[in-house]
Coordinates of C-alpha atoms in Angstrom, one line a residue:
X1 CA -0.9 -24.2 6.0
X2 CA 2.6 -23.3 4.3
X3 CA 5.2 -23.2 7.2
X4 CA 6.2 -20.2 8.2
X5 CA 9.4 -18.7 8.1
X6 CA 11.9 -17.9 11.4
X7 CA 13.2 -14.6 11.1
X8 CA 16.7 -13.6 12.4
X9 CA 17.0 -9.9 12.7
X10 CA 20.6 -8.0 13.5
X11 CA 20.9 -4.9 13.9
X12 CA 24.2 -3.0 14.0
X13 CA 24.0 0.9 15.5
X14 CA 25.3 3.8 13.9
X15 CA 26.1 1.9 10.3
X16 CA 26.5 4.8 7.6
X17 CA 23.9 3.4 4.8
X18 CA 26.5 5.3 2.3
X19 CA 29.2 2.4 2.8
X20 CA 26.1 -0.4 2.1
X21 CA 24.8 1.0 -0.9
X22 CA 25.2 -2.5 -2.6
X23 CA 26.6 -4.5 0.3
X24 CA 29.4 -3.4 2.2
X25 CA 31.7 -0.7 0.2
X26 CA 34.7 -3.0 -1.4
X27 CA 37.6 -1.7 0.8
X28 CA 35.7 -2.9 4.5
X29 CA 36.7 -6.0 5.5
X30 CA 33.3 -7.9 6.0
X31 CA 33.4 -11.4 4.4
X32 CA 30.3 -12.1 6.2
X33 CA 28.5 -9.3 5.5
X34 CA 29.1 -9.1 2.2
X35 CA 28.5 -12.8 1.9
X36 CA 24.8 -12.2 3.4
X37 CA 24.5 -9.3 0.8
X38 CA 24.7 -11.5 -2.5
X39 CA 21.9 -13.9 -1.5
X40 CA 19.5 -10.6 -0.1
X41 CA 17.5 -8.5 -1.8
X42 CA 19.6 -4.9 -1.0
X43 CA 18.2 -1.5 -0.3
X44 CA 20.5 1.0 -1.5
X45 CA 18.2 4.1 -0.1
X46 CA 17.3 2.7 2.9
X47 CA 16.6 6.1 5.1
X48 CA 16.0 6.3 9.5
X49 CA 12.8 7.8 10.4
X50 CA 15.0 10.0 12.6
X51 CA 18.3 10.1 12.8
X52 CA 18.8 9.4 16.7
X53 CA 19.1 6.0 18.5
X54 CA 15.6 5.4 20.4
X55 CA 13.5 7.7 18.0
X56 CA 14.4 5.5 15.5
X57 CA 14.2 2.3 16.6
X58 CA 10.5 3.0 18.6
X59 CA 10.2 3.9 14.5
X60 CA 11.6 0.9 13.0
X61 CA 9.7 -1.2 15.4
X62 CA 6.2 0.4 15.4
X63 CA 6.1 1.2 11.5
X64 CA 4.9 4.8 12.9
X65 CA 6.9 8.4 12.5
X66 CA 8.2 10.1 15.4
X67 CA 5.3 12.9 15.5
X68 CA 3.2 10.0 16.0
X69 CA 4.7 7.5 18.5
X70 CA 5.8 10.8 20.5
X71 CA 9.2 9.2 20.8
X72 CA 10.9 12.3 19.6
X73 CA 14.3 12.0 21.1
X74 CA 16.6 9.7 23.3
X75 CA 14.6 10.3 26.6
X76 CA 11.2 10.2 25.2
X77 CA 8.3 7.3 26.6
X78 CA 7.5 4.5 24.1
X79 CA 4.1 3.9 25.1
X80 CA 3.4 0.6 25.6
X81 CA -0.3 0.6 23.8
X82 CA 1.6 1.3 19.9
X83 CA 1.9 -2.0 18.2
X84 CA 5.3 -3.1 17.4
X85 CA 6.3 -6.5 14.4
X86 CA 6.8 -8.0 17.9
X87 CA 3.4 -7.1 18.7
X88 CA 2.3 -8.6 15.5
X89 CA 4.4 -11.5 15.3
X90 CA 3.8 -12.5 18.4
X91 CA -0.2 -12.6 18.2
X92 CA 0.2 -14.5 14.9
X93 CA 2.1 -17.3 17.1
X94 CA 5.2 -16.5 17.0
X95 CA 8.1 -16.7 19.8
X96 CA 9.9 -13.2 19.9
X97 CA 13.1 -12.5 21.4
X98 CA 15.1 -9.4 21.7
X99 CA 19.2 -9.9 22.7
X100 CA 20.8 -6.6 22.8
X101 CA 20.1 -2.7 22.5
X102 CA 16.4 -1.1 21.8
X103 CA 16.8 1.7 23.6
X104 CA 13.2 1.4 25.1
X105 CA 12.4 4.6 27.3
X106 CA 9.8 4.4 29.5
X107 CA 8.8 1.3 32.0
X108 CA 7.9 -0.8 29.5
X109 CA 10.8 -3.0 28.6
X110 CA 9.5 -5.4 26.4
X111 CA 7.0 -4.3 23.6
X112 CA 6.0 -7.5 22.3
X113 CA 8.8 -9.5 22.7
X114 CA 8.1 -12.4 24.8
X115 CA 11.5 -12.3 26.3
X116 CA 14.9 -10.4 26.7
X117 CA 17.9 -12.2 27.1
X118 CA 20.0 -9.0 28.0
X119 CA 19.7 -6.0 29.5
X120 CA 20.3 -2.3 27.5
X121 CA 23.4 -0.4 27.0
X122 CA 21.5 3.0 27.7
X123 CA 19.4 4.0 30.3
X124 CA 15.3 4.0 30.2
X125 CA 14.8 6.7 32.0
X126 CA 14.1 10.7 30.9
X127 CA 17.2 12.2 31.8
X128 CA 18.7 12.5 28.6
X129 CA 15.8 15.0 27.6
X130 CA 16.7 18.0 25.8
X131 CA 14.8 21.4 26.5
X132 CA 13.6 23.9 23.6
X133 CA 13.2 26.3 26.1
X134 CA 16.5 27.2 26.7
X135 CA 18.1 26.8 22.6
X136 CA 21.3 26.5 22.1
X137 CA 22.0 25.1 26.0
X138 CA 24.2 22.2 25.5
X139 CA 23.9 19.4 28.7
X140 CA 27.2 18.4 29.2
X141 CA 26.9 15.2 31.0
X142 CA 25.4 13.6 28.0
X143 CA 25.2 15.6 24.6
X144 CA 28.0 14.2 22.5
X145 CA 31.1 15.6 22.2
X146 CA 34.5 15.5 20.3
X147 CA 36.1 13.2 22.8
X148 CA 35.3 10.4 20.9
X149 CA 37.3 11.7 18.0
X150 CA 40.6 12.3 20.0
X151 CA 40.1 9.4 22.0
X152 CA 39.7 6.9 18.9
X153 CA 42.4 4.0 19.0
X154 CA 42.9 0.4 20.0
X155 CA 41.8 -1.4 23.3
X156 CA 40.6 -5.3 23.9
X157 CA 37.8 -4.7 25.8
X158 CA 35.7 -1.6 26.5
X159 CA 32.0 -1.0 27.7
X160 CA 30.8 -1.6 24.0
X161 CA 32.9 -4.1 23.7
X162 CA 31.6 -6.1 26.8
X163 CA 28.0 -5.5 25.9
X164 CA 28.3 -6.8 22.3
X165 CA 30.2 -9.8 23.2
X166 CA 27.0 -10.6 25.6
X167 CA 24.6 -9.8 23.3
X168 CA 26.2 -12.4 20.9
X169 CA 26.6 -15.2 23.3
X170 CA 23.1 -14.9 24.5
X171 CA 21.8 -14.6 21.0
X172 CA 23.7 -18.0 19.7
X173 CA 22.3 -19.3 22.7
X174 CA 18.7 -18.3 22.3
X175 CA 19.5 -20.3 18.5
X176 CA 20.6 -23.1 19.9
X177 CA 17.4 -23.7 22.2
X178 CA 15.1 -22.8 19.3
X179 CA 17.3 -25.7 17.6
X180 CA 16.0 -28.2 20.5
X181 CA 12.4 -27.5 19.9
X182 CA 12.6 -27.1 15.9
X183 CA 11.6 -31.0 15.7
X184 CA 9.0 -31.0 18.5
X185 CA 5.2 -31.0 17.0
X186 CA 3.4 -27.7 17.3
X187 CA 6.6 -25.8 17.6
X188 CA 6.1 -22.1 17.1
X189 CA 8.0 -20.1 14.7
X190 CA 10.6 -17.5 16.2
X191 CA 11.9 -14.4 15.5
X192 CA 14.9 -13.2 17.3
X193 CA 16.0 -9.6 17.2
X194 CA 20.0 -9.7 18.0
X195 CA 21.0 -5.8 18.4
X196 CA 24.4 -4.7 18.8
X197 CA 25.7 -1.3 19.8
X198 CA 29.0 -1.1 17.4
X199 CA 30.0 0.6 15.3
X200 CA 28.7 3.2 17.2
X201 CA 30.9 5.7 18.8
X202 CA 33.7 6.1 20.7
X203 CA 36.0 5.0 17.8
X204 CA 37.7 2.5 20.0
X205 CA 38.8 -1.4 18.6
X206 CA 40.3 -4.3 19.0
X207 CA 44.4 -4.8 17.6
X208 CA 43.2 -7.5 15.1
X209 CA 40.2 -5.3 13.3
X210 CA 42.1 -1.9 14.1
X211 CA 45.4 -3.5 11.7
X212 CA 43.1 -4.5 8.9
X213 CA 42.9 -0.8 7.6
X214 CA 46.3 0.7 8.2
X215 CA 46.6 3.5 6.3
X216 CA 43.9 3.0 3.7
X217 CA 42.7 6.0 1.5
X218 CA 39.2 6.4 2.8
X219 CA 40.4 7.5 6.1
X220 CA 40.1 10.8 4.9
X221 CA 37.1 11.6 4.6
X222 CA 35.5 12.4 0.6
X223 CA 34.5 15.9 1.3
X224 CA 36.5 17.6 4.3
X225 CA 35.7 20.2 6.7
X226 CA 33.6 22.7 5.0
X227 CA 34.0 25.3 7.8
X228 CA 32.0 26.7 10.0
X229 CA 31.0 30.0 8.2
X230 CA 30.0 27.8 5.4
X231 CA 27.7 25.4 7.6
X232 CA 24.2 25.6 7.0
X233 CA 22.4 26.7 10.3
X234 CA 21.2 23.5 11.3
X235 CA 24.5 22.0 11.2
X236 CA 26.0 24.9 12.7
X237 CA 24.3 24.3 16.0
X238 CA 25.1 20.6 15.8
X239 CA 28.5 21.8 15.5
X240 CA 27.5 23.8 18.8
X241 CA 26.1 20.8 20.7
X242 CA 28.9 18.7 19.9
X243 CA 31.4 21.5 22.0
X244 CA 33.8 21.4 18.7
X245 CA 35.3 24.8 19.7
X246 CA 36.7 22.6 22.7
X247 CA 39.2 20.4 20.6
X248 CA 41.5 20.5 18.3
X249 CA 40.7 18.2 15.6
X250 CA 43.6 17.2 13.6
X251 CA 44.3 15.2 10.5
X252 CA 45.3 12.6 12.1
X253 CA 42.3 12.1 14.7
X254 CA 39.7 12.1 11.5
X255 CA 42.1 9.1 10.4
X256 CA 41.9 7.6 13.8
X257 CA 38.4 7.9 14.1
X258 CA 37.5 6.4 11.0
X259 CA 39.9 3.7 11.1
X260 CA 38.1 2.8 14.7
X261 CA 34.8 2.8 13.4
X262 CA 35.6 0.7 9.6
X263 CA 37.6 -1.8 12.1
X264 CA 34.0 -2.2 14.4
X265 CA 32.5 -2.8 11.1
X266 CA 34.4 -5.5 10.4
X267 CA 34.1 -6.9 14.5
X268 CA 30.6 -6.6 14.0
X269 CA 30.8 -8.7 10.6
X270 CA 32.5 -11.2 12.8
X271 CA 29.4 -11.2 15.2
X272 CA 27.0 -11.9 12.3
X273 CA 29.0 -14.8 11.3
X274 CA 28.5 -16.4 14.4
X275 CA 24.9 -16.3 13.8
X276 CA 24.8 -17.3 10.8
X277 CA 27.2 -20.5 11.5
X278 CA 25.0 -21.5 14.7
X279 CA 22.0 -21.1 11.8
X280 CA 23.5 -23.6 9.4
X281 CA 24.7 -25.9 11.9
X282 CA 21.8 -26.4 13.9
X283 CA 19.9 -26.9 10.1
X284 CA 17.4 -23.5 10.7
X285 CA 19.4 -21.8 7.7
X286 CA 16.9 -22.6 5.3
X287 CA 14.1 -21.7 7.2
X288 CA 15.0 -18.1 8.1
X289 CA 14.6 -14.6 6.2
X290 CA 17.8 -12.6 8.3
X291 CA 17.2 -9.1 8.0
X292 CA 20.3 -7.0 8.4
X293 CA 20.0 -3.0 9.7
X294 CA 20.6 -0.4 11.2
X295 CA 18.8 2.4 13.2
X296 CA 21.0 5.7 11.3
X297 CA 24.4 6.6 9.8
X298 CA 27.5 8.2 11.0
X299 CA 29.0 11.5 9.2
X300 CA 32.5 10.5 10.0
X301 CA 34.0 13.6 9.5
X302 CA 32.4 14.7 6.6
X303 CA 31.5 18.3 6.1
X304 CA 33.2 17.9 9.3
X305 CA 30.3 16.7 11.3
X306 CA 30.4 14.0 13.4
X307 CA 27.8 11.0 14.7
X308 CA 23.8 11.7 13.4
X309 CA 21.3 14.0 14.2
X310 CA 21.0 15.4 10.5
X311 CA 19.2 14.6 7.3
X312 CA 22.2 14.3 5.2
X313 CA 23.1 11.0 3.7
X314 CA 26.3 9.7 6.1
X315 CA 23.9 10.4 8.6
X316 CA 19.7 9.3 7.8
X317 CA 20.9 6.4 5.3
X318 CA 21.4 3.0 6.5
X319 CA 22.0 -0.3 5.3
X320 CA 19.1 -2.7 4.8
X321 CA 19.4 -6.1 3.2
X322 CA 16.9 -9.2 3.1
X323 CA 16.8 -12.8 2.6
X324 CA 15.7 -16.0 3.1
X325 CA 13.9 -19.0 1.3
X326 CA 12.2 -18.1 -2.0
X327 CA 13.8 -14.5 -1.9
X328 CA 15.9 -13.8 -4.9
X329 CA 19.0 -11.6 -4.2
X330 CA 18.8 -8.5 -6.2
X331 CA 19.1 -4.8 -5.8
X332 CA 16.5 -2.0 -4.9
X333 CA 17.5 1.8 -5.8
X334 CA 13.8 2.8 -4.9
X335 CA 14.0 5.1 -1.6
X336 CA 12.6 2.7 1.3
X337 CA 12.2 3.9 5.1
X338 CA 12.9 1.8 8.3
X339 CA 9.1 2.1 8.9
X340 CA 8.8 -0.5 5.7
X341 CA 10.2 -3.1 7.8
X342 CA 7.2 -3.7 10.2
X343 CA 4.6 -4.6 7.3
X344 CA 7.4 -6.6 5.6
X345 CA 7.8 -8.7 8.5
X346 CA 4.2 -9.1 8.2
X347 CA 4.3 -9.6 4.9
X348 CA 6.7 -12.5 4.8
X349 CA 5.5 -13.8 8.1
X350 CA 2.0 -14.5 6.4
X351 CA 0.0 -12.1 8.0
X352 CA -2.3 -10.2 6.7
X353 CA -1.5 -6.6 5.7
X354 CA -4.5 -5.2 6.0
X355 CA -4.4 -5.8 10.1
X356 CA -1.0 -3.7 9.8
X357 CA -1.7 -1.0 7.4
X358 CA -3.8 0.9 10.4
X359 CA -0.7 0.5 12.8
X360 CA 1.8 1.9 10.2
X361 CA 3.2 4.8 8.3
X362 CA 5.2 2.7 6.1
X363 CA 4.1 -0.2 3.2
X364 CA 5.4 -3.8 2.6
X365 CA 8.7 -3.6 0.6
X366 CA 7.4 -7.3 -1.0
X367 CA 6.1 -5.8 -4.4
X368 CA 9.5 -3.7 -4.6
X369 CA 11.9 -7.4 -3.6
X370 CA 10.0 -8.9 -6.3
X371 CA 10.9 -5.9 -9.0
X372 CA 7.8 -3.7 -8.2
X373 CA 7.8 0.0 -8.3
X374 CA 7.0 2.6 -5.1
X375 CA 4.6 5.3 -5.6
X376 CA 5.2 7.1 -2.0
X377 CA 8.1 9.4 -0.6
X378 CA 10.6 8.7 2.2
X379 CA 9.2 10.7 5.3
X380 CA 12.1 11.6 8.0
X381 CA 11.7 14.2 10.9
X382 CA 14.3 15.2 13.3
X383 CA 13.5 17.2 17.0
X384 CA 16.5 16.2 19.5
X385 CA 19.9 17.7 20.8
X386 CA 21.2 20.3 18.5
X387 CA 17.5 21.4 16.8
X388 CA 15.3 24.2 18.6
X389 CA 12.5 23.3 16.2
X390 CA 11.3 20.1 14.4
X391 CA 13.1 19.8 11.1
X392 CA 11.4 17.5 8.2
X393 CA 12.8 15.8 5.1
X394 CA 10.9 14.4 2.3
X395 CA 13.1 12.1 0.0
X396 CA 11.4 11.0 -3.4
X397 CA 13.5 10.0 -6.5
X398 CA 16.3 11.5 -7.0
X399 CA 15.3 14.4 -4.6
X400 CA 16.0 15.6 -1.2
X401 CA 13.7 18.6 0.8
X402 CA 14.7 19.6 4.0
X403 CA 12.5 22.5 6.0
X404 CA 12.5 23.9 9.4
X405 CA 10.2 26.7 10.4
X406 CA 13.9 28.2 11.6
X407 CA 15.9 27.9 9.1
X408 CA 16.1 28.6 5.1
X409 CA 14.8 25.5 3.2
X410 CA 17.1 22.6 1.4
X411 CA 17.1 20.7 -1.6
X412 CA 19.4 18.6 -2.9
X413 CA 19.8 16.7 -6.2
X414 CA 21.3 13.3 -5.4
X415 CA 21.5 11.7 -8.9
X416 CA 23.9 15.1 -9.8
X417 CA 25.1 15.7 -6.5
X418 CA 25.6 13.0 -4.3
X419 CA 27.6 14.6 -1.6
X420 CA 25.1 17.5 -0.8
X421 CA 27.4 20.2 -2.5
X422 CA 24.6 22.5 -3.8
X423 CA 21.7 23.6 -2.2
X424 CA 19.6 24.3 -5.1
X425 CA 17.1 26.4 -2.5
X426 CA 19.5 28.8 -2.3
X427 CA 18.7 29.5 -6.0
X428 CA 16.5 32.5 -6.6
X429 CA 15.2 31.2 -9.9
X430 CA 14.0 27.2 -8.6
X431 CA 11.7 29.8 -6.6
X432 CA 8.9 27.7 -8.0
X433 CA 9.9 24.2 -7.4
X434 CA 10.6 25.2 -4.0
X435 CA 7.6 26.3 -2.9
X436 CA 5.9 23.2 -4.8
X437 CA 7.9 20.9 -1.6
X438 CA 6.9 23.2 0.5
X439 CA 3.3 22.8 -0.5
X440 CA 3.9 19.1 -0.1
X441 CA 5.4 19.6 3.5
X442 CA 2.3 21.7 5.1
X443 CA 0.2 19.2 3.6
X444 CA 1.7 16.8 5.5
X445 CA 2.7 18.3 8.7
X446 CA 1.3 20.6 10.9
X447 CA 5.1 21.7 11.8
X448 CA 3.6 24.7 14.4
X449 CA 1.4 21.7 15.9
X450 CA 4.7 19.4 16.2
X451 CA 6.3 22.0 17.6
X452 CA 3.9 22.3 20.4
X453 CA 3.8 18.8 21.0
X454 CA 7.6 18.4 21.5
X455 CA 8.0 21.6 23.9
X456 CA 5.1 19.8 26.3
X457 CA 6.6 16.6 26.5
X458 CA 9.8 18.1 27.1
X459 CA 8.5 20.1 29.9
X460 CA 6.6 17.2 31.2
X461 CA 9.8 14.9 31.1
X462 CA 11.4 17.5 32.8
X463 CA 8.9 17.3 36.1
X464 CA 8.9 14.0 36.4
X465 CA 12.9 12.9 36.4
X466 CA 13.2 15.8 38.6
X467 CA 10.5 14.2 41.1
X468 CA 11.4 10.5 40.3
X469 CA 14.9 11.0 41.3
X470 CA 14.1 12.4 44.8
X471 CA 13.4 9.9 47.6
X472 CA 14.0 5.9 46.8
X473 CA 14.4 5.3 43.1
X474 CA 13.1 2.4 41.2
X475 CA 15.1 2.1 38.3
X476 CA 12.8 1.1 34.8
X477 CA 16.3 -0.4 33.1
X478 CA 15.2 -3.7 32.1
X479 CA 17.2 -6.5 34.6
X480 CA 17.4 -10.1 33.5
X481 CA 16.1 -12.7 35.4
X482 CA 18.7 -15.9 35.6
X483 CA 16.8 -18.7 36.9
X484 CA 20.0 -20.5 37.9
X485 CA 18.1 -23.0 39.7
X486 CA 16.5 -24.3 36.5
X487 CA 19.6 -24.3 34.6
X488 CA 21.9 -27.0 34.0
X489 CA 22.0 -30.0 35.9
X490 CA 20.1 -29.8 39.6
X491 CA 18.5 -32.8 41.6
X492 CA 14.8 -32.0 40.6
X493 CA 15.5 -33.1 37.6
X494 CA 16.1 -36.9 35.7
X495 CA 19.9 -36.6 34.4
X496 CA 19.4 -39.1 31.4
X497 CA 16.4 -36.7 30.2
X498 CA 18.1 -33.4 30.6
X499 CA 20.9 -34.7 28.5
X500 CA 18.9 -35.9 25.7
X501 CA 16.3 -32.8 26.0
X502 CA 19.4 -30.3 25.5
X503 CA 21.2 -32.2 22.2
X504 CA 20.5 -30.9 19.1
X505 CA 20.9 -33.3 16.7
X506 CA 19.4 -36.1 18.9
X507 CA 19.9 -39.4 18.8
X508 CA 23.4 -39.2 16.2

């Protein structure tokens, strides 16, 4: 049997896929990065199947969309019955490991990975569950507001800073033990998921990454504040959620704010070079596809929006990059979705595709790495904060359609307008092609359906935190076990072995 690969999967949050399209955009300092990104097949059109942390990551890891895994916003149960690439990985004998953010909700903690070397950054509970029944309601102790804007600026250690600089450590550590057992006979392949929460929001870095983009020109942002008259609706009532009448947003905090977030960029390149140097010197590097991601984009004052939530590119396009032995670097303009990852893993892994297809929306992105073509559309949905109906995007070509049952429809042509300028919808004579991606969205959602499904979990979720938080409270946050009795150096155990069972190289 060929040996199979390891697979080392990072995943950064909040990563605009607009500053990756062929790597990392030229003025971000990201060596590492953009080192990774020559030798990787790259995925310029990578989109989220939802624009919202755990939706999108229940997504990526389950191959399924939204209206299917039920995970339809950031307080939403991942049932622990879908199949996840751990899921699969894992029954085709591999060792799976998870350091870092999932956002799991629900009190399963684990989905297929065998273990979790840290805890998450967010909590797994249902209190962060919006309500439909009560639109345009914002819930101020945890929609996001502008705070992060004014607030951006430079600190050395911070509650995302503490949790990433974990997640690494116990991630280079997990590497180091696979390292040990890498020579042993009948060793099992791994894959180890390394997830880090930067450069998510608040726009808050350390002095060395914050200096590297002093006064830069892309700290103003390529299309300003378009005003909120000028908004479409959907955007209008993000603009609502995110309590923007509440600041003052200057010049100068959109220029913070950025400069925060390009300098986590660059802390989080520093992060993935640490991997990638505990790879090569522990002699795994040429055994291991690394698959670089993440879960949506950021708007970064474009348009004047801020953070995710909508379909437009700053936001539901993200960086996605591939390699690894026999994978030759190149680069993919084809539209791909974050539910193409699970069969790829497959794919690569060995595994046959035809046990996947069942448990997936999306399709091996093998045939496009080795200069295939792709015959199906990008699917993305969004139903959390800010929305008071399900919204749905189809992206195919050089085309973008947006619809909500709510709202007038959207479409965008992103070879001749790549910001989103012109909504050619708006446009009494494309009448006709209008309604032909309209025809294509009611035959493939059932949007009053969706709609109904959403509104009873909500009102479910809503019961049950209420009840759950009465009376003694068992938290579902996942919660490390340290077995420090089995660590180290402790009298049950033969000193001469336990020094020679934890080198790597032995013997040298």
């Amino acid at each position: 049997m060929t040996k199979r690969p390891n697979i080392l999967l990072i995943m950064a949050d909040q990563f605009n896929g607009a500053l990756f399209s062929d790597g990392p955009a030229p003025f971000l300092h990201a060596p590492h990065l953009k080192a990774l990104a020559a030798r990787s097949v790259r995925f310029a059109n990578a989109y989220a199947a939802l624009p919202l942390c755990a939706p999108s990551r229940a997504s990526f890891m389950s191959g399924q969309l939204p209206s299917r895994t039920g995970v339809y916003d950031n307080a939403a149960e991942f049932r622990s019955d879908i199949p996840t690439y751990a899921h699969h990985l894992r029954r085709a004998g591999y060792a799976t490991a998870l350091s870092g953010k999932m956002h799991f909700v629900g009190p399963d903690q684990l989905h297929g990975f065998e273990e979790r070397l840290t805890t998450d950054i967010y909590p797994a509970d249902f209190g962060w569950t919006p309500d439909y029944r009560m639109p345009g309601e914002r819930i101020d102790w945890w929609y996001h507001n502008l705070g992060s804007v004014t607030g951006a600026g430079v600190a050395e250690i911070t509650n995302q800073m503490e949790y990433d600089d974990e997640v690494a450590f116990f991630a280079n550590q997990k590497l180091y033990q696979f390292s040990r057992e890498s020579t042993d006979t009948g060793r099992r392949p791994w894959c180890l998921t390394v997830s880090f929460t930067h450069p998510h929001d608040p726009y808050v870095a350390r002095r060395k990454y914050w200096d590297l983009y002093d006064g830069i020109p892309e700290l103003d942002p390529a299309v300003g504040d378009l005003g909120y008259a000028n908004q479409d609706p959907h955007s209008k009532r993000l603009i609502d959620a995110c309590d923007t009448d509440k600041f003052d947003i200057t010049r100068e905090h959109v220029r913070r704010a950025r400069q925060g977030y390009f300098a986590n960029v660059s802390y989080i390149d520093d992060k993935v070079g640490e991997l990638i140097e505990t790879l090569t010197a522990t002699r795994m590097f040429d055994d291991t596809i690394i698959v670089f991601v993440s879960d949506h984009g950021d708007m970064l004052g474009e348009r004047g929006l801020w953070f995710k939530m909508n379909f437009f590119e700053g936001s539901a396009r993200v960086p996605l990059t591939i390699a690894g032995p026999g994978i030759a670097p190149r680069l993919v303009t084809d539209p791909v979705s974050l539910l193409d990852v699970n069969p790829t893993l497959a794919d690569l892994a060995g595994i046959d595709i035809a046990e996947i297809l069942p448990w997936t929306d999306g399709e091996s992105l093998v045939p496009l790495m080795k200069g295939g073509g792709r015959n199906t559309p990008v699917l993305i949905e969004y139903c959390a904060e800010g929305s008071i109906a399900p919204l749905v995007c189809i992206r195919e070509g050089d085309w973008k359609f947006v619809h909500c049952e709510a709202d007038p429809p959207m479409l965008f042509n992103l070879r001749d307008d790549p910001r989103e300028l012109a909504n050619l919808a708006a446009d009494p004579a494309n009448a006709a092609l209008v309604a032909e991606w309209m025809a294509r969205v009611r035959a493939r959602w059932s949007l009053v359906d969706f709609d109904a499904q959403i509104r009873q979990s909500q009102a479910r979720r809503w019961v049950v935190y209420e009840a759950l938080r009465n009376g003694a409270y068992f938290p579902w946050d996942f919660q490390p076990l340290q077995k420090a009795s089995e660590r180290y150096m402790r009298n049950h155990m033969d000193l001469n072995v336990l020094e020679e069972s934890k080198r790597f190289p032995r013997g040298e």
